[in-house]
Amino acid sequence: MKGSYVLIIENSKDIEQEIGKIGCVAFEKSFYAYVGSALSGLERRIERHLRDPGDNKKLHWHIDYFLASPTVEIKEVVFAESADSKECEIATIISRDLAAITDFGSTDCRCPSHLFVSTSLSRLKELVYTSFYGLGLELYSMVFPPAELNWIDSLY
């Protein structure tokens, strides 16, 4: 499968994280949207992002370094199939309303960034979904429940 995706991420604490060749980057306690694409193996790319860094996962892309922090958790993956990459178009739409982490994930294109930050999860998700719909993409979503909901399991 070919296509584009957005990782919706929560960072639960203010941190500074080494990000490959970018160096040390300060990340606020907030929500983030990381835009990416895979033109051969979208499923494998998403699965790779969902793996823990300790699971024989080499830190290669900027997002790998951010996801390696214990304060960072993927909350949702939004993706769509397409013959060509819509990554930069999605990033451009999101950048109109959200602040960006400069140079993050965009070393192979002219975009200022592919990582965006918001204090509002609902606003972030709205912008991500709207970007896909605005490009005529049929989106799919995988949501990961927050840890606080695990107490339900103990009732049974």
C-alpha atoms as one frame of an Amber mdcrd trajectory, in Angstrom:
protein
   0.000   0.000   0.000   1.220   3.515  -0.858   0.104   6.650   0.914   0.514
   9.294   3.578  -0.025   9.293   7.327  -0.089  11.495  10.398   0.977  10.334
  13.837  -0.957  12.104  16.572   1.340  12.156  19.569   1.156  13.242  23.193
   4.240  14.421  25.049   3.361  14.302  28.754   6.208  16.492  30.047   8.479
  19.349  28.931  11.667  17.694  27.638  14.816  18.290  25.672  15.600  15.489
  23.235  18.548  14.858  20.922  17.139  14.641  17.379  19.743  13.207  14.996
  21.701  15.887  13.149  19.293  18.646  14.259  20.704  18.443  17.776  18.914
  19.091  21.048  15.295  20.215  20.654  12.958  21.448  23.394   9.487  19.877
  23.302   6.661  21.267  25.406   4.140  19.142  27.239   1.591  19.152  24.425
   0.161  17.311  21.438   1.973  16.852  18.141   1.137  15.855  14.583   3.909
  14.259  12.539   3.267  14.006   8.786   4.915  11.269   6.731   4.494   9.089
   3.684   5.571   5.725   2.310   5.376   4.944  -1.377   6.196   1.298  -0.837
   4.936  -0.326   2.322   2.738   2.148   4.186   1.696  -0.597   6.602   5.325
  -1.467   7.415   6.220   2.190   7.968   3.352   2.703  10.403   4.163  -0.567
  12.202   7.783   0.599  12.526   6.692   3.842  14.189   4.541   1.876  16.637
   7.429  -0.371  17.748   9.308   0.510  20.916  12.886   1.752  20.396  14.187
  -1.274  22.298  12.595  -3.681  19.806  15.669  -3.819  17.555  14.681  -0.462
  16.062  17.452   1.736  14.719  16.914   5.464  15.230  16.940   6.709  11.641
  14.372   9.462  11.067  13.847  12.549  13.234  10.562  11.111  14.502  12.357
   7.965  15.756  14.345  10.088  18.213  11.244  11.903  19.473   9.272   8.665
  19.851  12.176   7.152  21.834  11.444   9.482  24.760   9.538   7.760  27.597
   7.270  10.845  27.838   6.034  10.449  24.250   3.102   8.262  23.191   1.305
   7.797  19.869  -2.410   8.361  20.457  -3.700   7.887  16.916  -2.512   7.145
  13.408  -4.441   8.714  10.539  -3.602   7.463   7.044  -4.817   7.298   3.466
  -3.871   5.392   0.360  -2.702   7.402  -2.635  -0.569   6.744  -5.696   1.717
   9.650  -4.837   2.820  11.318  -1.628   0.485  13.905  -0.126   2.857  14.470
   2.801   3.901  18.021   1.893   0.356  19.054   0.985  -0.934  17.798   4.346
   1.931  19.555   6.159   1.208  22.801   4.312  -2.468  22.723   5.305  -1.683
  21.987   8.965   1.038  24.675   9.048  -1.547  27.379   8.353  -2.965  26.952
  11.869  -0.310  25.328  14.053   3.214  26.151  15.169   5.943  23.906  13.780
   9.187  22.435  15.069  11.572  23.936  12.496  13.371  21.535  10.130  11.811
  18.468  11.741  11.172  15.631   9.272  11.541  17.814   6.202  15.160  17.458
   5.124  14.147  15.871   1.808  11.666  18.583   0.746  11.164  22.353   0.860
   8.690  22.336   3.768   9.770  24.188   6.912   8.641  21.209   9.021   6.564
  18.051   9.209   6.000  18.214  12.985   3.350  20.514  14.438   2.346  21.316
  18.008  -0.940  22.167  19.717  -2.092  22.427  23.315  -5.527  21.169  22.192
  -5.865  17.546  21.120  -9.313  18.155  19.624  -8.062  21.122  17.553  -5.041
  19.136  16.362  -7.219  16.194  15.297  -9.677  18.517  13.563  -6.867  20.050
  11.486  -5.403  16.658  10.602  -8.753  15.217   9.508  -9.622  18.404   7.588
  -6.308  18.267   5.723  -7.045  14.749   4.470 -10.636  15.575   3.510  -9.511
  18.806   1.821  -7.234  16.784  -0.461 -10.035  14.357  -1.298  -8.385  11.501
   0.601 -10.392   8.726   2.225  -8.805   8.512   5.639  -8.496   5.615   8.041
  -7.683   5.906  11.708  -6.216   3.699  14.424  -6.848   5.101  17.912  -4.911
   3.975  20.942  -6.829   4.386  24.233  -5.097   6.338  26.991  -3.624   4.346
  29.873  -6.264   5.793  32.238  -8.897   3.617  30.591  -7.092   0.390  31.538
  -8.909   0.360  34.895 -11.943  -1.029  33.011 -10.050  -4.297  32.489  -9.701
  -4.798  36.242 -13.493  -4.851  36.629 -13.799  -8.201  34.830
